[in-house]
mmCIF file of C-alpha atoms in Angstrom:
data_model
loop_
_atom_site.group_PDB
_atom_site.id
_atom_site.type_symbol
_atom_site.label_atom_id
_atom_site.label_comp_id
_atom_site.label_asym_id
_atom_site.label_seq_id
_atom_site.Cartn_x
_atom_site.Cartn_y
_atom_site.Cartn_z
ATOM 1 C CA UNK A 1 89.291 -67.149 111.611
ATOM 2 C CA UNK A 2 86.925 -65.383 109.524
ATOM 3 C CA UNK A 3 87.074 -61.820 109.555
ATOM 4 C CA UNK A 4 84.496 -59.167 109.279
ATOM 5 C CA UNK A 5 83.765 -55.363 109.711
ATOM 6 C CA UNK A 6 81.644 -53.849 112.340
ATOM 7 C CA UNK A 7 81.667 -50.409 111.389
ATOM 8 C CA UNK A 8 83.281 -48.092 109.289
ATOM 9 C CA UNK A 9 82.709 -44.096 108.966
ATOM 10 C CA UNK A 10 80.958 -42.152 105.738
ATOM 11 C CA UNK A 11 82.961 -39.308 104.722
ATOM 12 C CA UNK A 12 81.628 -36.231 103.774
ATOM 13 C CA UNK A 13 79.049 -36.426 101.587
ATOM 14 C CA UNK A 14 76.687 -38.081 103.732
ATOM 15 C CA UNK A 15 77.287 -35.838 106.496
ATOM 16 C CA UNK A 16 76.109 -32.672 104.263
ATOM 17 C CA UNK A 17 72.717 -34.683 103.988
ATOM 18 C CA UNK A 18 72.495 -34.840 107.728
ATOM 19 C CA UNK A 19 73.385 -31.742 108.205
ATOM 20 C CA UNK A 20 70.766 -30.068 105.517
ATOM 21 C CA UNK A 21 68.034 -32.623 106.985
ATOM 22 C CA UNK A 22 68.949 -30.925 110.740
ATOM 23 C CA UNK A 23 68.431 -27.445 109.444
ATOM 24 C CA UNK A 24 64.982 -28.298 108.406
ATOM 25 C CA UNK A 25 63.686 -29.705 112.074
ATOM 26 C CA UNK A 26 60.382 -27.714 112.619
ATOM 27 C CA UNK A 27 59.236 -27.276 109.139
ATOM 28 C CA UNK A 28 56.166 -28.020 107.865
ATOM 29 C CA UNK A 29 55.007 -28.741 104.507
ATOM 30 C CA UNK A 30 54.522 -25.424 102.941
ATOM 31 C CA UNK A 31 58.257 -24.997 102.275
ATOM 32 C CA UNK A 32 58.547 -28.104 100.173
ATOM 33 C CA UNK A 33 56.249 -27.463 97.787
ATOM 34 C CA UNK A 34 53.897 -30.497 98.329
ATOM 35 C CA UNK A 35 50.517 -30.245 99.215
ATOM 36 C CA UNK A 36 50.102 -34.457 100.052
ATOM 37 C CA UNK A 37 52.141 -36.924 102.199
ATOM 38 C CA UNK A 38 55.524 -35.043 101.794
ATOM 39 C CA UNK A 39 57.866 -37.685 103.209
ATOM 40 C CA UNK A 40 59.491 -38.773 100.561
ATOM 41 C CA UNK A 41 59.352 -35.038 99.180
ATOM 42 C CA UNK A 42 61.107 -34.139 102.131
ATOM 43 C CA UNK A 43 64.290 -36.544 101.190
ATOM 44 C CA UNK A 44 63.924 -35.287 97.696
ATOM 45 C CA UNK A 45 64.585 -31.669 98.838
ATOM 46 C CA UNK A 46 66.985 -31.703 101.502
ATOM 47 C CA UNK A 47 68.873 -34.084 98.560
ATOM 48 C CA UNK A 48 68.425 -31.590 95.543
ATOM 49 C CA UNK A 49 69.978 -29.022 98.091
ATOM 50 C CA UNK A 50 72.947 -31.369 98.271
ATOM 51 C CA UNK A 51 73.314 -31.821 94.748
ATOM 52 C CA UNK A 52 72.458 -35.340 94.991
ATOM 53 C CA UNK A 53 69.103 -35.916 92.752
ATOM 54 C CA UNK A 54 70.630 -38.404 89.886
ATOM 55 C CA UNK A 55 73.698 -39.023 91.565
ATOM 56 C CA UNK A 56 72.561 -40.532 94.844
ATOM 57 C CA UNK A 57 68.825 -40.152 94.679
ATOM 58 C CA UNK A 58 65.920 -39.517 92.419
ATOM 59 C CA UNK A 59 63.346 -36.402 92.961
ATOM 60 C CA UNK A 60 60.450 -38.491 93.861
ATOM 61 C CA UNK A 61 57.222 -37.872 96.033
ATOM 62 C CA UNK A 62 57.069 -41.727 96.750
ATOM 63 C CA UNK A 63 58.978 -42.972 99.475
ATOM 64 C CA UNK A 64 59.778 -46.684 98.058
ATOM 65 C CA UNK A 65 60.667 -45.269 94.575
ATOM 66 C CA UNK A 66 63.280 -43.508 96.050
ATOM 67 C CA UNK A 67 65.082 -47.398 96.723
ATOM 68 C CA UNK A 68 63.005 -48.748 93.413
ATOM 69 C CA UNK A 69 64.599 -45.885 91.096
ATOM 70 C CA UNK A 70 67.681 -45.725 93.191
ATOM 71 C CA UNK A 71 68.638 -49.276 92.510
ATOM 72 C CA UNK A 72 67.495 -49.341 89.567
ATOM 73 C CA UNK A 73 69.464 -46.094 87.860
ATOM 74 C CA UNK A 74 72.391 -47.966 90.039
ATOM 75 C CA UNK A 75 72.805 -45.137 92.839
ATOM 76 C CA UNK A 76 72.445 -47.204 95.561
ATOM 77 C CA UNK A 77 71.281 -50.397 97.178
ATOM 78 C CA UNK A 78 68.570 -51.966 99.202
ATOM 79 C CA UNK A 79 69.180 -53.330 102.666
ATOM 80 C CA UNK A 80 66.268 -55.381 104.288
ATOM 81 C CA UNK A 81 65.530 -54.646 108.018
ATOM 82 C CA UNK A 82 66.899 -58.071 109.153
ATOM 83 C CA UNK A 83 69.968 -57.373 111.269
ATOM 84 C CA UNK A 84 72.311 -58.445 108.850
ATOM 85 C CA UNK A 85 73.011 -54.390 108.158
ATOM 86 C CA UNK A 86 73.815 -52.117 110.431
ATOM 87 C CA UNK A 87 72.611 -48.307 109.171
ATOM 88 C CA UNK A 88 75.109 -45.652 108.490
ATOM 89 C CA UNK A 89 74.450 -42.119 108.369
ATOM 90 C CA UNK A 90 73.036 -41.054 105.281
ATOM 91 C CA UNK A 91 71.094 -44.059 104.423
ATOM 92 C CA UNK A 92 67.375 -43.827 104.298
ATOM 93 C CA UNK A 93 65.477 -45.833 106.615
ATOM 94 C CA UNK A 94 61.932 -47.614 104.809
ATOM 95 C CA UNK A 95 58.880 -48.321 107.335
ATOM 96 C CA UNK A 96 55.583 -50.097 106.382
ATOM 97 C CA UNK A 97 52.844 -49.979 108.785
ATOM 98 C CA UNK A 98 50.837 -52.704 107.013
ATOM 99 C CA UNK A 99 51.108 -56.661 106.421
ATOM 100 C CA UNK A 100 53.859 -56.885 103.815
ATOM 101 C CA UNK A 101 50.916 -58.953 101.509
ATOM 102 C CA UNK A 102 49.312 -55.419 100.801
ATOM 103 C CA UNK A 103 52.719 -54.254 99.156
ATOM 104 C CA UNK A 104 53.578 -54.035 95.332
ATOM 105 C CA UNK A 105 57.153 -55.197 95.400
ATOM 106 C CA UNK A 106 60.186 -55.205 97.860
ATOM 107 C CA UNK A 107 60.746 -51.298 97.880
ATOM 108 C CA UNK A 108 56.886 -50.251 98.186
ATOM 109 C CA UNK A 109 57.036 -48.568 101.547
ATOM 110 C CA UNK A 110 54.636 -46.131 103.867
ATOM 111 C CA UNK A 111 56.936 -43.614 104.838
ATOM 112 C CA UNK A 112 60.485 -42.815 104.648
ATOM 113 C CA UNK A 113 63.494 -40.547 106.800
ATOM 114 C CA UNK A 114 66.977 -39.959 106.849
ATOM 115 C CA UNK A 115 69.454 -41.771 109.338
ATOM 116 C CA UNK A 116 71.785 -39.146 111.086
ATOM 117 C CA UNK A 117 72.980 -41.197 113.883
ATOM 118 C CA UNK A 118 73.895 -44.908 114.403
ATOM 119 C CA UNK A 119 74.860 -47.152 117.516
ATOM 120 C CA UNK A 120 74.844 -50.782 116.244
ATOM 121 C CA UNK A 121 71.164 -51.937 116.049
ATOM 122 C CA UNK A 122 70.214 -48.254 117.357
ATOM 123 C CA UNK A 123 69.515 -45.278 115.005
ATOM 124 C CA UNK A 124 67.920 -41.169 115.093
ATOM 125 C CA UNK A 125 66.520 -39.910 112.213
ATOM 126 C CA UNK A 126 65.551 -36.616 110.632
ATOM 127 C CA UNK A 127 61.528 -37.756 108.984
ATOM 128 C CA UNK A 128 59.041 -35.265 107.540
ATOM 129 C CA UNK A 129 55.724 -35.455 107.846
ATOM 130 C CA UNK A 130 55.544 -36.390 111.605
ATOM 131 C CA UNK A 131 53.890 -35.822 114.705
ATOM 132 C CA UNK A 132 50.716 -34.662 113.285
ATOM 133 C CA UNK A 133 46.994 -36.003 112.243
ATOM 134 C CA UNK A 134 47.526 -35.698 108.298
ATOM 135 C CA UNK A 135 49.996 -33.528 106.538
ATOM 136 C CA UNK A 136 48.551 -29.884 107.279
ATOM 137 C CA UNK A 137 49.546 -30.333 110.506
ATOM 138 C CA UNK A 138 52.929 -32.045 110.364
ATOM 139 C CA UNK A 139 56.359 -30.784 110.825
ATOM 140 C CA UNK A 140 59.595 -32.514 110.323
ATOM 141 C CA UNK A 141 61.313 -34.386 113.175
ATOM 142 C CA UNK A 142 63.841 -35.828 114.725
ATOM 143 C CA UNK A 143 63.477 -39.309 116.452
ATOM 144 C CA UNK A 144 66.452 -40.821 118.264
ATOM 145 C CA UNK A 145 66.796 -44.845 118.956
ATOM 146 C CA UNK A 146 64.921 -46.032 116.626
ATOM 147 C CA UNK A 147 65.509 -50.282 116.573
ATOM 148 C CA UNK A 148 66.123 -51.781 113.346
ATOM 149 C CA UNK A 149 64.280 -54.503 114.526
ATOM 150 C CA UNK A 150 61.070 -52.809 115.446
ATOM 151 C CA UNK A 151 57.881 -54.448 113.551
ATOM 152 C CA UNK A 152 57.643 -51.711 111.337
ATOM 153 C CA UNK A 153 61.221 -50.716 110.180
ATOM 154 C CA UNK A 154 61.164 -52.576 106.779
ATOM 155 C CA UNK A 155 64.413 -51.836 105.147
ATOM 156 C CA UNK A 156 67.699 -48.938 104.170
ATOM 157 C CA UNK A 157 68.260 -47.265 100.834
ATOM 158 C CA UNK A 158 71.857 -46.954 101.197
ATOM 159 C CA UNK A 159 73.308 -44.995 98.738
ATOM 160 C CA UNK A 160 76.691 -45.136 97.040
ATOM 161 C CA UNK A 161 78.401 -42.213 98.258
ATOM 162 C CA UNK A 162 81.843 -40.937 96.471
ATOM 163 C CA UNK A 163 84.626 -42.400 98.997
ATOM 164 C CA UNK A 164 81.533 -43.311 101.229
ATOM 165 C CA UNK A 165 83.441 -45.172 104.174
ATOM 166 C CA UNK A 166 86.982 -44.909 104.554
ATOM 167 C CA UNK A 167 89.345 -47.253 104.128
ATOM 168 C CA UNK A 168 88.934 -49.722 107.084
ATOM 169 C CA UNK A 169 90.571 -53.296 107.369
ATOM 170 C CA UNK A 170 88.736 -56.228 107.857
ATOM 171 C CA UNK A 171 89.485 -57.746 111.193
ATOM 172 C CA UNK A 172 87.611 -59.239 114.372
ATOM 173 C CA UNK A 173 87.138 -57.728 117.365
ATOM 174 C CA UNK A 174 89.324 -59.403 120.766
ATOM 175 C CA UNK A 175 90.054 -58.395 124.301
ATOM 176 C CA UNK A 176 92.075 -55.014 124.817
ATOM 177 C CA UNK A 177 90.333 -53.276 121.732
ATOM 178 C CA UNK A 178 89.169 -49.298 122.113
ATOM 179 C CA UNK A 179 86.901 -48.560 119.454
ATOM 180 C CA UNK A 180 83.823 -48.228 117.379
ATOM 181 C CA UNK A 181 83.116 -51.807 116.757
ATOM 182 C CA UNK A 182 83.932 -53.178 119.993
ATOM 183 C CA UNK A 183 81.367 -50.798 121.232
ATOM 184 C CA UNK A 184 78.897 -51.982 118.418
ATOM 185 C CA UNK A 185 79.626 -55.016 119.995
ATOM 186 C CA UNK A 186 78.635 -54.066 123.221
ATOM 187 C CA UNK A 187 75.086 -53.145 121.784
ATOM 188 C CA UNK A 188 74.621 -56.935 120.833
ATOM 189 C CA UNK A 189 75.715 -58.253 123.837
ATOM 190 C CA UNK A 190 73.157 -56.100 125.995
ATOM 191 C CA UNK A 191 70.394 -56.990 123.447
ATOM 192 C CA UNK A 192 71.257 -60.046 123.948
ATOM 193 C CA UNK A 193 71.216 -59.424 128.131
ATOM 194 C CA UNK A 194 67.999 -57.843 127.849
ATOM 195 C CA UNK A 195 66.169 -61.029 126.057
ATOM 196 C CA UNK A 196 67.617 -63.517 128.560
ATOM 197 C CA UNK A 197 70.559 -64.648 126.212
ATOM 198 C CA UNK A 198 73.314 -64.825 128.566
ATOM 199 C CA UNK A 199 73.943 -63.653 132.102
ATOM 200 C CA UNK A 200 76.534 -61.119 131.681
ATOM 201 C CA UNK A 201 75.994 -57.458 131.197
ATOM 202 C CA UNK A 202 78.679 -55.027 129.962
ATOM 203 C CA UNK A 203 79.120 -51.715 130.228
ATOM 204 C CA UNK A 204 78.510 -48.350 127.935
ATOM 205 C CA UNK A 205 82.329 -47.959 127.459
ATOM 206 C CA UNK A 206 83.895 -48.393 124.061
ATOM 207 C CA UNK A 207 86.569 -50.775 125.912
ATOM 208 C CA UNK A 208 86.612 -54.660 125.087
ATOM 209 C CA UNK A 209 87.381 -55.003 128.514
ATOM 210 C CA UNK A 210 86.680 -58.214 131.001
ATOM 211 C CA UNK A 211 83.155 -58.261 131.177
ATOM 212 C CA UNK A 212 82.713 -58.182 127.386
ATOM 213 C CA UNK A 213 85.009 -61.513 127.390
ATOM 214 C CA UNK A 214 82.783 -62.900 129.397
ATOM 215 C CA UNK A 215 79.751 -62.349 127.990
ATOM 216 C CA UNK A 216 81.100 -63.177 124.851
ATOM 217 C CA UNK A 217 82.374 -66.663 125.637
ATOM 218 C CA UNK A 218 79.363 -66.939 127.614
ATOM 219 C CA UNK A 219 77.279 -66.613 124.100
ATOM 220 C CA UNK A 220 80.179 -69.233 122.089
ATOM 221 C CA UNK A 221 79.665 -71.836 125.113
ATOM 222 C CA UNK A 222 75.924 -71.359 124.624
ATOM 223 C CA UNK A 223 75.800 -71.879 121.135
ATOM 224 C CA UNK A 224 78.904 -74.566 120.883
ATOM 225 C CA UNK A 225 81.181 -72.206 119.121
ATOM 226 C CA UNK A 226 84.943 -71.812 120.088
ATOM 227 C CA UNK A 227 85.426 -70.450 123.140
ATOM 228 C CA UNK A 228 88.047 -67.773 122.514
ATOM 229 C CA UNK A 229 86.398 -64.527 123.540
ATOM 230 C CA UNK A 230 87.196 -63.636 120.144
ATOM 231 C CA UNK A 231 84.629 -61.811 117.962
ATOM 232 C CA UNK A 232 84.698 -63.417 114.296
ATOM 233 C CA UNK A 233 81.878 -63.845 111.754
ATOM 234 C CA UNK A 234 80.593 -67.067 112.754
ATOM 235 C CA UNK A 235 80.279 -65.414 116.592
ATOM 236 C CA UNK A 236 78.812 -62.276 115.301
ATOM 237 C CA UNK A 237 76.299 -64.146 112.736
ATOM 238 C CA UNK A 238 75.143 -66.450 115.465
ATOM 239 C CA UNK A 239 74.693 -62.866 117.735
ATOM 240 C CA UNK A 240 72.202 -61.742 114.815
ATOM 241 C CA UNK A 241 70.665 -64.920 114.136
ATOM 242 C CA UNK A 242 69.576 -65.058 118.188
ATOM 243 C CA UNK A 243 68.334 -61.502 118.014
ATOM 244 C CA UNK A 244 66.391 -61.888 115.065
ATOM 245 C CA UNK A 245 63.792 -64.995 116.646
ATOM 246 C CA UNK A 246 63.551 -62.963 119.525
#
């Protein structure tokens, strides 16, 4: 059985992001000092405030440098939008709004926000320069379930946070389990529901319970894998694999 982990919890220092980025919902862009797109100046602040500009992030007013110089200076790494990663809180979520021909490399991005809450594929963020016709008139934002998915979600910056997750053991997800990844789970398997995948659909409880089993062997008969009800990496990279033609 190959084993893999759903989920796992940022400590701290990610959560004082979030919490500055919060603070600053309703702003607009007189207060950070920027009179342009102020996106990416908005990360820059609310991570200078933190303490965080060349630990975790560079002070930048371009929204892929902060993943170019981030990776680069070795603060963090660069996730791709595929489903393969799940955001955490405290990453910064990429978007491009263009044909990715038009772009200069991997990182070059259109816009940029910070990732306060997660649900498996699901995420809110905290974004500046929103909801307005150019930057005069923006403010920053919060926008809850966002899709990784989505056409114009291009990639994380996840950076490497001191003690970022805490210590979790690898292990697969099975019938009886109460937690956080069984419920990621549970996000998958009603994605998967929604596009016609299987037949089952499970409820919004964090249980494992008997509808998940079925669904889940429902998706391992489907796709010829064993038939356990047992959640492993094989199961779970087939799940993404699905999602992602759809």
């Amino acid at each position: 059985m190959f084993l893999f982990v759903l989920g796992g919890n940022y400590m701290k220092e990610n959560e004082k992001l979030v919490k500055t980025a919060l603070a600053e919902v309703g702003n607009t862009f007189e207060k950070y000092g920027l009179n342009d797109e102020w996106c990416a100046r908005f990360v820059s602040w609310c991570a200078e405030k933190c303490n965080y500009v060349d630990k975790y992030f560079v002070f930048t007013d371009g929204a892929g440098t902060h993943a170019r110089e981030g990776v680069s200076r070795k603060y963090g790494e660069f996730k791709l939008a595929d489903g393969k990663y799940m955001p955490k809180i405290g990453d910064c979520v990429l978007y491009r709004y263009s044909d990715d021909s038009k772009y200069n490399d991997v990182y070059h991005s259109d816009h940029i926000g910070i990732v306060i809450h997660t649900n498996g594929l699901y995420f809110d963020t905290v974004e500046g320069n929103t909801c307005g016709t150019n930057y005069t008139n923006t403010s920053v934002n919060r926008f809850n379930n966002r899709y990784v998915l989505s056409k114009h979600v291009h990639g994380f910056y996840v950076p490497f946070y001191h003690n970022s997750r805490e210590k979790t053991a690898e292990k697969y997800v099975k019938f009886g389990d109460i937690d956080n990844m069984s419920y990621m789970l549970k996000t998958l398997l009603k994605l998967l529901y929604v596009e016609g995948i299987i037949h089952t659909l499970v409820d919004d409880k964090k249980g494992f319970g008997e509808k998940t089993l079925q669904a889940v062997k429902e998706f391992q008969q489907r796709y010829n894998l064993e038939v356990d009800g047992v959640v492993g990496y094989q199961t779970l990279s087939k799940m993404r694999e699905v999602l992602l033609r759809c």
